């Protein structure tokens, strides 16, 4: 089968979306956030109760205040963390040594490997290095290893058929249990 060649531009937002997708879908990340939410809320409630006990003023109004603050932390932490993830991703992209992350890219699917060319980079990946391919509403994320991935925005494709063809070719070559099913 002939090589498929895609040309597209990657933006800082694409990179931020990739990081947010990882943030939202990684069980390890989600578990650590849940622990942070529960422990922060617990510290506020327990700390507040101890403080009121020491001051001999264990009453409902301050307790309601502590519960409100605890709830704010419990529900606010995920929003706050997502914002930080997006901001950090955009900051990383802006730093000089990471300029190659964005810009014009050429993605070529060959018979046994695919290559990615861009400003200051030219890498070939054998298909068996691909762990999984995930997507959100605007991108494919081709994971090489646990956290690093190649981002292919849907704008790279002429139409839905080419997109389906691309996904089919990528998964056909992958040597992972997911692709075999």
mmCIF file of C-alpha atoms in Angstrom:
data_model
loop_
_atom_site.group_PDB
_atom_site.id
_atom_site.type_symbol
_atom_site.label_atom_id
_atom_site.label_comp_id
_atom_site.label_asym_id
_atom_site.label_seq_id
_atom_site.Cartn_x
_atom_site.Cartn_y
_atom_site.Cartn_z
ATOM 1 C CA UNK A 1 0.000 0.000 0.000
ATOM 2 C CA UNK A 2 1.205 3.512 -0.784
ATOM 3 C CA UNK A 3 2.519 5.873 1.840
ATOM 4 C CA UNK A 4 0.049 8.330 3.351
ATOM 5 C CA UNK A 5 1.367 11.817 3.928
ATOM 6 C CA UNK A 6 -0.281 14.394 6.179
ATOM 7 C CA UNK A 7 0.646 18.048 6.561
ATOM 8 C CA UNK A 8 -0.614 20.100 9.469
ATOM 9 C CA UNK A 9 0.253 22.760 11.983
ATOM 10 C CA UNK A 10 0.443 21.999 15.689
ATOM 11 C CA UNK A 11 -0.412 24.830 18.049
ATOM 12 C CA UNK A 12 0.158 25.378 21.749
ATOM 13 C CA UNK A 13 -3.530 24.661 22.233
ATOM 14 C CA UNK A 14 -3.129 21.211 20.633
ATOM 15 C CA UNK A 15 -0.340 20.501 23.113
ATOM 16 C CA UNK A 16 -2.475 21.780 26.009
ATOM 17 C CA UNK A 17 -5.385 19.581 24.822
ATOM 18 C CA UNK A 18 -3.079 16.550 24.792
ATOM 19 C CA UNK A 19 -2.014 17.244 28.388
ATOM 20 C CA UNK A 20 -5.611 17.816 29.513
ATOM 21 C CA UNK A 21 -6.708 14.590 27.827
ATOM 22 C CA UNK A 22 -3.987 12.749 29.729
ATOM 23 C CA UNK A 23 -4.989 14.525 32.950
ATOM 24 C CA UNK A 24 -8.671 13.595 32.494
ATOM 25 C CA UNK A 25 -8.084 9.979 31.455
ATOM 26 C CA UNK A 26 -5.131 8.782 33.514
ATOM 27 C CA UNK A 27 -6.295 6.610 36.443
ATOM 28 C CA UNK A 28 -3.103 7.465 38.369
ATOM 29 C CA UNK A 29 -3.645 11.212 37.956
ATOM 30 C CA UNK A 30 -7.325 10.956 38.863
ATOM 31 C CA UNK A 31 -6.525 8.853 41.937
ATOM 32 C CA UNK A 32 -3.980 11.363 43.244
ATOM 33 C CA UNK A 33 -6.464 14.207 42.705
ATOM 34 C CA UNK A 34 -9.164 12.337 44.606
ATOM 35 C CA UNK A 35 -6.713 11.807 47.493
ATOM 36 C CA UNK A 36 -5.832 15.521 47.443
ATOM 37 C CA UNK A 37 -9.522 16.477 47.441
ATOM 38 C CA UNK A 38 -10.480 14.200 50.332
ATOM 39 C CA UNK A 39 -7.433 14.965 52.451
ATOM 40 C CA UNK A 40 -7.698 18.745 51.968
ATOM 41 C CA UNK A 41 -11.394 18.733 52.861
ATOM 42 C CA UNK A 42 -10.709 16.492 55.872
ATOM 43 C CA UNK A 43 -7.885 18.752 57.098
ATOM 44 C CA UNK A 44 -10.166 21.801 56.926
ATOM 45 C CA UNK A 45 -13.005 20.068 58.840
ATOM 46 C CA UNK A 46 -10.777 18.357 61.430
ATOM 47 C CA UNK A 47 -8.577 21.437 61.835
ATOM 48 C CA UNK A 48 -11.608 23.661 62.237
ATOM 49 C CA UNK A 49 -13.174 21.326 64.795
ATOM 50 C CA UNK A 50 -9.923 21.154 66.820
ATOM 51 C CA UNK A 51 -9.599 24.945 66.707
ATOM 52 C CA UNK A 52 -13.174 25.465 67.899
ATOM 53 C CA UNK A 53 -12.697 22.876 70.655
ATOM 54 C CA UNK A 54 -9.502 24.605 71.853
ATOM 55 C CA UNK A 55 -11.256 27.965 71.838
ATOM 56 C CA UNK A 56 -14.224 26.381 73.605
ATOM 57 C CA UNK A 57 -16.555 27.657 70.887
ATOM 58 C CA UNK A 58 -17.830 24.527 69.178
ATOM 59 C CA UNK A 59 -20.878 26.001 67.470
ATOM 60 C CA UNK A 60 -22.766 25.501 64.251
ATOM 61 C CA UNK A 61 -21.968 28.771 62.496
ATOM 62 C CA UNK A 62 -18.165 28.344 62.349
ATOM 63 C CA UNK A 63 -18.657 24.640 61.638
ATOM 64 C CA UNK A 64 -20.899 25.507 58.665
ATOM 65 C CA UNK A 65 -18.139 27.866 57.509
ATOM 66 C CA UNK A 66 -15.497 25.122 57.710
ATOM 67 C CA UNK A 67 -17.798 22.709 55.858
ATOM 68 C CA UNK A 68 -18.295 25.330 53.136
ATOM 69 C CA UNK A 69 -14.524 25.851 52.809
ATOM 70 C CA UNK A 70 -14.002 22.073 52.769
ATOM 71 C CA UNK A 71 -16.600 21.732 50.000
ATOM 72 C CA UNK A 72 -14.945 24.538 48.053
ATOM 73 C CA UNK A 73 -11.618 22.681 48.169
ATOM 74 C CA UNK A 74 -13.237 19.319 47.425
ATOM 75 C CA UNK A 75 -15.041 20.565 44.301
ATOM 76 C CA UNK A 76 -12.566 23.278 43.307
ATOM 77 C CA UNK A 77 -9.331 21.269 43.224
ATOM 78 C CA UNK A 78 -10.039 19.461 39.904
ATOM 79 C CA UNK A 79 -10.863 22.765 38.145
ATOM 80 C CA UNK A 80 -7.786 24.406 39.604
ATOM 81 C CA UNK A 81 -5.540 21.472 38.621
ATOM 82 C CA UNK A 82 -6.891 21.373 35.036
ATOM 83 C CA UNK A 83 -6.190 25.101 34.667
ATOM 84 C CA UNK A 84 -2.639 24.559 35.938
ATOM 85 C CA UNK A 85 -2.101 21.679 33.497
ATOM 86 C CA UNK A 86 -3.233 23.812 30.534
ATOM 87 C CA UNK A 87 -1.141 26.810 31.622
ATOM 88 C CA UNK A 88 1.961 24.671 32.184
ATOM 89 C CA UNK A 89 1.561 23.041 28.763
ATOM 90 C CA UNK A 90 1.365 26.438 27.068
ATOM 91 C CA UNK A 91 4.381 27.646 29.060
ATOM 92 C CA UNK A 92 6.431 24.586 28.053
ATOM 93 C CA UNK A 93 5.619 25.212 24.381
ATOM 94 C CA UNK A 94 6.741 28.857 24.629
ATOM 95 C CA UNK A 95 10.154 27.993 26.092
ATOM 96 C CA UNK A 96 12.925 28.193 23.510
ATOM 97 C CA UNK A 97 14.163 24.594 23.773
ATOM 98 C CA UNK A 98 10.632 23.298 23.119
ATOM 99 C CA UNK A 99 9.845 25.383 20.035
ATOM 100 C CA UNK A 100 9.864 22.213 17.910
ATOM 101 C CA UNK A 101 6.761 20.904 19.712
ATOM 102 C CA UNK A 102 4.610 23.214 17.616
ATOM 103 C CA UNK A 103 4.645 24.454 14.053
ATOM 104 C CA UNK A 104 4.388 22.730 10.697
ATOM 105 C CA UNK A 105 4.474 18.918 10.795
ATOM 106 C CA UNK A 106 4.616 16.221 8.175
ATOM 107 C CA UNK A 107 3.416 12.779 9.210
ATOM 108 C CA UNK A 108 4.138 9.918 6.810
ATOM 109 C CA UNK A 109 2.849 6.379 7.161
ATOM 110 C CA UNK A 110 5.129 3.829 5.516
ATOM 111 C CA UNK A 111 4.856 0.060 5.402
ATOM 112 C CA UNK A 112 6.749 -0.726 8.633
ATOM 113 C CA UNK A 113 7.074 2.625 10.370
ATOM 114 C CA UNK A 114 5.789 6.149 10.405
ATOM 115 C CA UNK A 115 7.847 9.295 10.463
ATOM 116 C CA UNK A 116 7.313 12.729 11.867
ATOM 117 C CA UNK A 117 9.099 15.696 10.357
ATOM 118 C CA UNK A 118 8.981 19.218 11.644
ATOM 119 C CA UNK A 119 11.087 22.153 12.680
ATOM 120 C CA UNK A 120 14.265 20.682 14.151
ATOM 121 C CA UNK A 121 12.962 17.130 14.302
ATOM 122 C CA UNK A 122 12.826 14.096 12.082
ATOM 123 C CA UNK A 123 11.919 10.891 13.874
ATOM 124 C CA UNK A 124 10.935 7.468 12.628
ATOM 125 C CA UNK A 125 8.817 5.209 14.799
ATOM 126 C CA UNK A 126 8.352 1.491 14.172
ATOM 127 C CA UNK A 127 4.644 0.715 14.545
ATOM 128 C CA UNK A 128 5.293 -1.669 17.435
ATOM 129 C CA UNK A 129 6.445 1.233 19.619
ATOM 130 C CA UNK A 130 2.861 2.549 19.617
ATOM 131 C CA UNK A 131 1.144 1.622 22.880
ATOM 132 C CA UNK A 132 -2.294 2.998 22.126
ATOM 133 C CA UNK A 133 -4.197 5.539 20.104
ATOM 134 C CA UNK A 134 -6.722 7.730 21.879
ATOM 135 C CA UNK A 135 -8.795 10.595 20.601
ATOM 136 C CA UNK A 136 -10.858 13.530 21.743
ATOM 137 C CA UNK A 137 -13.203 15.589 19.572
ATOM 138 C CA UNK A 138 -10.333 17.229 17.624
ATOM 139 C CA UNK A 139 -7.252 14.985 17.708
ATOM 140 C CA UNK A 140 -5.716 11.546 17.607
ATOM 141 C CA UNK A 141 -3.106 10.980 20.315
ATOM 142 C CA UNK A 142 -0.626 8.276 19.366
ATOM 143 C CA UNK A 143 1.092 7.174 22.558
ATOM 144 C CA UNK A 144 4.713 6.121 22.319
ATOM 145 C CA UNK A 145 5.367 5.038 25.878
ATOM 146 C CA UNK A 146 3.307 6.042 28.877
ATOM 147 C CA UNK A 147 3.277 9.834 28.655
ATOM 148 C CA UNK A 148 4.810 10.875 25.344
ATOM 149 C CA UNK A 149 2.676 10.987 22.288
ATOM 150 C CA UNK A 150 2.353 12.247 18.768
ATOM 151 C CA UNK A 151 -0.566 14.616 18.248
ATOM 152 C CA UNK A 152 -2.452 14.497 14.952
ATOM 153 C CA UNK A 153 -5.232 17.086 14.752
ATOM 154 C CA UNK A 154 -8.255 16.122 12.682
ATOM 155 C CA UNK A 155 -7.565 19.217 10.545
ATOM 156 C CA UNK A 156 -4.703 17.163 9.033
ATOM 157 C CA UNK A 157 -7.220 15.035 7.126
ATOM 158 C CA UNK A 158 -8.953 15.928 3.873
ATOM 159 C CA UNK A 159 -12.159 14.218 4.993
ATOM 160 C CA UNK A 160 -13.661 11.602 7.284
ATOM 161 C CA UNK A 161 -12.656 8.787 4.905
ATOM 162 C CA UNK A 162 -8.989 9.708 5.073
ATOM 163 C CA UNK A 163 -9.245 9.932 8.850
ATOM 164 C CA UNK A 164 -10.790 6.445 9.044
ATOM 165 C CA UNK A 165 -8.136 5.112 6.638
ATOM 166 C CA UNK A 166 -5.389 6.621 8.819
ATOM 167 C CA UNK A 167 -6.792 5.092 12.015
ATOM 168 C CA UNK A 168 -7.227 1.722 10.310
ATOM 169 C CA UNK A 169 -3.646 1.696 9.077
ATOM 170 C CA UNK A 170 -2.215 2.749 12.433
ATOM 171 C CA UNK A 171 -4.135 0.115 14.406
ATOM 172 C CA UNK A 172 -3.534 -2.632 11.833
ATOM 173 C CA UNK A 173 0.207 -2.285 12.414
ATOM 174 C CA UNK A 174 0.111 -2.065 16.216
ATOM 175 C CA UNK A 175 1.301 -5.115 18.100
ATOM 176 C CA UNK A 176 -0.736 -4.499 21.227
ATOM 177 C CA UNK A 177 -3.575 -6.590 22.682
ATOM 178 C CA UNK A 178 -5.958 -3.629 22.171
ATOM 179 C CA UNK A 179 -5.389 -3.633 18.427
ATOM 180 C CA UNK A 180 -5.759 -7.405 18.089
ATOM 181 C CA UNK A 181 -9.313 -7.591 19.414
#
